[in-house]
Amino acid sequence: MTRTDIRKLDNYTILPGFVDVHVHLREPGFSYKETIRTGTMAAARGGFTAVCAMPNLNPVPDTLAHLKEQLDIIDRDAFIPVYPYGAITYGEKGEALADMEEMAPYVIAFSDDGRGVQSDVMMEQAMREAKRLGKLIVAHCEDNTLLHGGYIHDGAYAKAHGHKGICSASEWKQVERDLELVRKTGCGYHVCHVSTKETVELIRRAKAEGLDVTCETGPHYLLMDESDLQEDGRFKMNPPLREKADREALLEGIKDGTIDMIVTDHAPHTAEEKSKGLADSAMGVVGLETVFPLLYTYLVKEGLITLERLMELMHDNPCERFGIRQDATQYYTVWDLDAEYTIDPADFLSMGKSTPFEGWKVCGRCIKTVTPMGTAYSLD
């Protein structure tokens, strides 16, 4: 079976294992939210055979010694391969470059996810060092000067309900800055969780120009917009759900190849942290166990994209861009694509239960996930 093969086995469908390059496993430092064990169990149940773990941890993996704490837990507890990120700056504070050279052999790429690198000079230095080391810069793009205390999109819902808004420019302005730095440095560059139509267009133009640029988006930005918001913390994430025009631009981006991959940005929090409404809940939702059924049901079955294109977005492109090698005869998942059910967070293996898709009806249940490490998940 090649990477893009989709095969039938009796009433089941065999798919290549999915790869999520944007997952928060919360360990070390925040094991009350999620652990590498529970997070990779959830990933395997969702059909993933590899995930890339973001670096907003304690300690932040900004030195090899700090990174080793995470690597030791991965070696001990992970059900599937986990590829950690190294931080771009010490403590993700944006003030001094992390020990990128000593971490480079052990990390998948460099990111300060959760925070945008505010300094142009610092980001240029990071890009030049990443290029020298042959690693990608994976950027959370957010200009802090444009946030103004916002926590949902600065649109109709925020205005109608008296909430503080986050403008789209806080994302795309930093993407625009970074693309100029890519022109100067030649660094390989990947944009996290794209949410605005302006960002999609900037990346489309950058690719046409020949820049070494890729990007990702999440299922919530493709299937929801601000009109779906409720006064509930499970609808709060960063970047926020934006306008219908942004969602439509993202859908066009996955159709025409501007957007390279779909990630979950799986970001678990405790029930208490997510119980404080839109204004005061922690930002972040979970998604490892729901992303494929949602996208299969609402994109593939609705005829917006093919199953083959979905496999490119969830397997082929992440593997190619991040240099992850997975033989599809050894890394695969088995699905009952006809199984119908309603998403119920009480059933999740993840410690995080907060999803905006609670109650959605979907098709597609994972029966088995297999890696060379063994059967990582089985419904039986």
C-alpha positions in Angstrom: 0.0 0.0 0.0 1.5 3.3 -1.0 1.1 6.5 0.9 -2.1 7.6 -0.8 -3.7 4.2 -1.2 -7.2 3.8 0.1 -8.3 0.2 0.3 -11.4 -1.8 1.2 -11.4 -4.8 3.5 -14.8 -6.4 3.8 -17.0 -3.5 5.2 -14.0 -1.5 6.4 -11.7 1.1 4.7 -7.9 1.0 5.3 -6.4 4.5 5.3 -2.8 5.7 5.9 -2.2 6.8 9.4 -2.8 10.5 9.9 -0.1 13.0 11.0 -1.0 16.0 13.1 1.8 18.6 13.2 0.0 20.8 15.8 -0.9 19.1 19.1 -0.6 20.2 22.7 0.2 17.2 24.9 0.7 19.4 28.0 3.5 17.3 29.5 5.8 18.2 31.2 4.3 20.9 33.3 0.6 20.7 32.9 -0.3 17.0 33.3 -3.5 18.0 35.1 -4.8 19.0 31.6 -3.4 16.1 29.5 -0.4 13.7 29.5 1.6 12.2 26.7 0.0 8.9 27.6 -3.6 10.1 27.4 -3.0 12.5 24.5 -1.4 9.8 22.3 -4.1 7.3 23.3 -6.7 9.9 22.0 -4.6 10.5 18.9 -4.4 6.7 18.1 -8.2 6.5 18.6 -8.6 9.3 16.1 -6.5 7.5 13.5 -3.2 9.3 14.0 0.1 7.4 13.8 2.2 10.5 14.6 1.8 13.8 16.2 4.1 16.8 16.7 4.1 18.2 20.2 4.0 22.0 20.7 6.6 23.6 23.1 4.5 25.7 25.5 5.4 23.5 28.4 7.1 23.8 31.7 10.0 23.7 31.3 9.8 25.1 27.8 12.1 23.0 25.5 14.5 25.8 24.9 17.7 23.9 25.9 18.6 20.3 25.3 18.4 19.6 29.1 14.8 20.9 29.1 13.9 19.0 25.9 15.3 15.8 27.5 12.6 15.9 30.2 9.9 15.7 27.4 11.8 13.1 25.4 12.1 10.8 28.4 8.3 10.9 29.0 7.7 10.3 25.3 10.0 7.3 25.3 8.2 5.9 28.4 4.5 6.7 27.7 3.7 7.4 24.1 1.4 5.0 22.2 2.5 6.5 18.8 5.5 8.4 17.6 5.7 11.9 19.0 8.0 14.5 17.4 8.6 17.5 19.7 9.1 21.1 18.7 11.9 23.2 20.1 11.2 26.7 21.2 12.4 29.6 19.0 13.2 31.8 22.1 14.1 31.2 25.7 10.9 30.6 27.7 8.9 31.6 24.5 9.5 35.2 25.7 10.8 36.5 22.4 13.9 38.1 24.0 16.8 35.7 23.1 17.1 32.8 20.8 16.8 29.3 22.4 19.7 26.8 22.1 18.5 25.9 18.6 21.7 24.2 17.5 21.9 21.7 20.3 18.2 20.9 20.1 18.1 20.6 16.3 18.9 16.9 16.0 16.0 16.0 18.3 13.2 18.3 17.3 10.9 18.4 14.3 11.0 22.2 13.9 11.1 25.4 15.9 8.0 27.3 17.2 7.0 29.6 20.0 3.4 28.4 19.5 1.0 30.2 21.8 2.9 33.4 21.2 3.9 35.4 18.2 7.5 36.5 18.0 7.0 40.3 18.3 10.5 41.5 17.4 11.3 41.7 13.7 15.0 41.4 14.5 14.5 38.4 16.7 12.4 36.6 14.0 15.0 37.3 11.3 17.7 35.9 13.6 15.6 32.8 14.2 15.0 32.3 10.5 18.6 32.6 9.6 19.6 30.1 12.3 16.8 27.7 11.4 17.9 27.8 7.7 21.5 27.1 8.7 20.3 24.1 10.7 17.9 22.8 8.0 14.8 23.3 10.1 11.5 25.0 9.6 10.2 28.0 11.5 6.6 27.2 12.5 4.9 30.5 13.4 2.1 31.4 15.6 1.3 34.7 14.0 -0.2 37.3 16.4 0.7 40.9 16.7 0.2 41.8 20.4 -0.3 45.5 19.7 -3.5 44.7 17.9 -5.1 42.5 20.5 -6.5 45.1 22.8 -7.7 42.5 25.4 -9.8 40.7 22.8 -10.8 37.0 23.1 -13.2 36.3 20.3 -13.4 37.7 16.7 -14.0 41.4 16.4 -17.2 41.0 14.4 -21.0 41.0 14.7 -21.3 38.6 17.6 -18.7 40.5 19.7 -20.5 43.7 19.1 -24.0 42.3 19.7 -23.0 40.6 23.0 -20.6 43.2 24.4 -17.4 41.1 24.0 -13.9 42.4 23.3 -12.8 41.4 19.8 -9.6 40.2 18.2 -9.2 41.8 14.8 -8.1 39.8 11.7 -5.1 42.1 11.2 -3.5 40.7 14.4 -2.9 37.5 12.4 -2.3 38.6 8.9 -0.1 41.6 9.6 2.4 39.3 11.3 2.2 36.8 8.4 2.9 39.7 6.1 5.9 40.7 8.2 7.2 37.1 8.3 6.9 36.6 4.5 9.1 39.7 4.0 11.7 38.0 6.3 11.4 34.8 4.4 12.3 36.8 1.2 15.4 38.1 3.0 16.5 34.8 4.6 15.3 32.0 2.4 14.1 30.1 5.5 11.5 27.4 5.3 8.4 28.8 6.9 5.1 27.3 8.0 2.1 29.3 9.3 0.1 27.8 12.2 -3.8 27.7 12.4 -4.7 30.1 9.6 -8.1 31.7 10.2 -8.4 34.8 8.0 -9.1 35.4 4.3 -6.3 37.9 4.2 -3.8 35.3 5.4 -5.0 32.8 2.8 -4.4 35.4 0.0 -1.0 36.3 1.4 0.1 32.7 1.3 -1.4 32.1 -2.1 0.7 35.0 -3.5 3.8 33.9 -1.6 3.6 30.4 -3.1 3.1 31.9 -6.6 6.2 33.9 -6.0 8.1 30.7 -5.2 8.7 31.3 -1.5 9.3 28.2 0.7 6.0 28.6 2.6 3.3 26.2 3.8 0.4 26.6 6.2 -2.3 24.7 8.1 -5.8 25.3 9.4 -8.1 23.5 11.8 -11.5 21.8 11.4 -13.4 24.4 13.4 -12.3 27.2 11.0 -13.5 25.1 8.1 -16.9 24.0 9.5 -17.8 27.0 11.8 -17.8 30.7 11.9 -18.8 33.5 14.4 -22.4 32.9 13.7 -22.1 29.5 15.5 -20.8 31.1 18.7 -22.5 30.5 22.0 -21.9 31.8 25.5 -19.8 28.8 26.4 -16.1 28.3 26.8 -16.1 25.4 24.4 -16.3 27.9 21.6 -13.2 29.8 22.7 -9.9 29.2 20.9 -7.0 31.2 19.5 -7.3 32.3 16.8 -11.0 32.7 17.2 -13.9 31.6 14.9 -14.1 34.4 12.3 -16.6 35.5 9.7 -18.4 33.5 7.0 -16.2 35.1 4.3 -13.1 33.8 6.2 -14.5 30.3 6.4 -15.3 30.3 2.7 -11.8 31.5 1.8 -10.3 28.7 3.9 -12.4 26.2 2.1 -11.3 27.5 -1.2 -7.7 27.4 0.1 -7.9 23.6 0.8 -9.5 23.0 -2.6 -6.8 24.9 -4.6 -3.8 23.8 -2.6 -3.0 27.1 -0.9 -3.6 25.4 2.5 -1.4 22.4 2.8 -2.7 20.5 5.8 -5.4 20.3 8.4 -4.4 20.0 12.0 -6.4 19.8 15.3 -4.5 22.3 17.4 -5.6 19.9 20.2 -5.5 22.1 23.3 -6.9 20.4 26.4 -7.9 22.2 29.5 -9.7 21.2 32.7 -13.4 21.4 32.9 -13.1 24.3 35.4 -10.8 26.2 33.1 -13.4 25.9 30.3 -16.5 26.6 32.4 -16.1 30.4 32.6 -17.9 31.5 29.4 -16.3 33.3 26.4 -14.7 36.1 28.4 -12.9 34.1 31.1 -12.4 30.5 29.9 -9.0 29.3 28.8 -8.4 29.4 25.0 -8.3 26.0 23.3 -10.4 23.1 22.3 -9.7 19.4 21.7 -9.9 17.6 18.4 -7.8 14.4 18.0 -10.8 12.0 18.3 -13.2 14.0 16.1 -11.3 15.6 13.2 -11.5 12.8 10.6 -15.2 11.9 11.2 -16.1 15.6 11.0 -14.1 16.3 7.8 -15.3 13.1 6.2 -18.9 13.8 7.0 -19.1 17.5 6.2 -16.4 17.9 3.5 -16.1 14.6 1.7 -19.6 13.3 1.9 -20.9 16.7 1.0 -18.8 16.7 -2.2 -16.5 19.6 -1.2 -13.3 17.6 -1.5 -12.5 14.0 -2.2 -11.3 11.4 0.3 -8.0 11.4 -1.6 -7.6 15.1 -1.0 -8.4 14.7 2.6 -5.6 12.1 2.9 -3.2 14.6 1.3 -4.2 17.2 3.9 -4.0 14.8 6.9 -1.1 12.5 5.8 0.8 13.1 2.6 1.5 16.8 2.9 2.4 16.8 6.7 4.8 13.9 6.1 6.5 15.6 3.1 6.8 19.0 4.6 8.1 17.9 8.0 10.2 15.0 6.8 8.2 12.3 8.6 8.7 8.9 7.0 5.9 6.4 7.5 5.6 3.2 5.4 1.9 2.8 4.9 2.2 -1.0 5.2 3.3 -0.4 8.8 1.4 2.8 9.7 -2.3 2.5 8.9 -5.8 2.8 10.3 -9.0 0.8 9.7 -12.3 2.7 9.6 -16.0 1.8 9.4 -17.0 4.8 7.3 -20.7 3.9 7.5 -20.8 4.0 11.3 -23.1 6.9 12.4 -23.0 8.5 15.9 -23.2 11.7 17.8 -20.1 13.3 19.2 -20.1 13.0 23.0 -17.1 14.3 24.9 -17.8 11.9 27.8 -16.5 9.2 25.5 -13.2 10.8 24.8 -9.9 9.2 25.8 -8.4 12.6 26.1 -8.5 14.3 29.5 -9.8 17.4 27.7 -13.5 17.3 26.9 -14.2 20.8 25.5 -15.2 20.8 21.9 -17.5 23.1 19.9 -18.7 20.0 18.0 -20.5 18.4 20.9 -23.7 17.0 19.6 -22.8 17.0 16.0 -23.8 13.8 14.0 -20.9 12.2 12.1 -20.0 9.2 10.0 -16.8 7.2 10.4 -15.5 5.2 13.4 -11.9 4.1 13.9 -11.7 0.4 14.3 -7.9 0.0 14.6 -4.7 2.1 14.5 -1.4 0.3 13.8 2.2 1.3 13.9 5.5 -0.7 14.1 5.2 -0.2 17.9 2.1 -2.4 17.7 -1.7 -1.9 17.7 -2.0 1.6 19.2 -5.8 1.5 19.4 -8.4 -1.2 18.8 -12.1 -0.8 19.2 -12.3 -4.4 20.4 
